[in-house]
């Protein structure tokens, strides 16, 4: 898959995942209001849609390549992993 198409597909999946999570959270919250009389049988599916949305988000991040940036930042920030550091920052130049 070309890079442009991968970015479009990844961003689309991330957007779909975000909408799925928001819809699931919205239904789970609105179901608690008795005046709306929403069917309580759908509440487990609303909670499941939150996890499905998160999974879609992660798949989209993996496809579009955004996951690698977050991994590099995590290792650099928390562990100081040597593979994430640039050569010019490892030791000062001595003349």
XYZ file of C-alpha atoms in Angstrom:
95
model
C 0.000 0.000 0.000
C 1.351 3.412 -0.896
C 2.195 5.770 1.939
C -0.556 8.246 1.041
C -3.182 5.508 0.882
C -1.925 4.047 4.153
C -2.227 7.438 5.843
C -5.773 7.907 4.519
C -6.843 4.393 5.564
C -5.185 4.754 8.971
C -6.723 8.145 9.632
C -10.119 6.820 8.524
C -9.896 3.886 10.911
C -8.769 6.178 13.722
C -11.755 8.454 13.062
C -14.157 5.509 12.900
C -12.742 4.178 16.153
C -13.163 7.560 17.820
C -16.785 7.818 16.679
C -17.490 4.261 17.837
C -16.038 4.975 21.278
C -17.993 8.227 21.637
C -21.233 6.540 20.548
C -20.702 3.698 23.028
C -19.944 6.062 25.898
C -22.891 8.259 24.944
C -25.340 5.367 24.897
C -24.032 3.948 28.174
C -24.440 7.341 29.862
C -27.823 8.134 28.307
C -29.112 4.709 29.264
C -28.837 5.764 32.922
C -31.512 8.437 32.400
C -34.912 6.822 33.120
C -36.937 9.406 31.161
C -35.363 8.307 27.850
C -36.585 4.692 28.267
C -33.746 3.172 26.251
C -33.665 -0.635 26.120
C -31.301 -1.918 28.827
C -30.420 -4.976 26.722
C -28.174 -2.836 24.511
C -25.963 -1.553 27.339
C -23.455 -4.464 27.128
C -23.131 -3.803 23.394
C -22.481 -0.122 24.101
C -19.689 -1.043 26.492
C -18.323 -3.526 23.951
C -18.357 -0.799 21.297
C -15.975 1.252 23.457
C -13.403 -1.545 23.245
C -14.074 -2.135 19.544
C -13.538 1.581 18.927
C -10.250 1.479 20.825
C -9.166 -1.508 18.739
C -10.059 0.328 15.517
C -8.102 3.332 16.768
C -5.014 1.208 17.417
C -5.248 -0.545 14.041
C -5.534 2.831 12.320
C -2.535 4.131 14.242
C -0.539 1.073 13.242
C -1.441 1.420 9.554
C -0.766 5.154 9.343
C 2.561 4.849 11.159
C 1.681 7.052 14.129
C 2.441 4.251 16.572
C 6.165 4.376 15.857
C 6.432 8.033 16.843
C 4.715 7.344 20.171
C 6.964 4.347 20.833
C 10.089 6.402 20.169
C 8.907 9.157 22.483
C 8.012 6.657 25.223
C 11.415 4.979 25.190
C 13.254 8.273 24.976
C 11.271 9.898 27.757
C 10.951 7.030 30.232
C 13.868 4.694 29.676
C 16.477 6.793 27.932
C 16.975 3.962 25.477
C 20.213 4.376 23.503
C 18.628 3.322 20.209
C 16.373 6.392 20.285
C 19.117 8.933 20.850
C 20.898 10.716 18.079
C 24.640 10.305 17.807
C 25.291 14.017 18.361
C 23.568 13.931 21.760
C 25.382 10.934 23.184
C 28.689 12.547 24.119
C 30.084 16.043 23.732
C 32.719 16.752 21.110
C 36.164 17.447 22.471
C 38.639 19.498 20.452
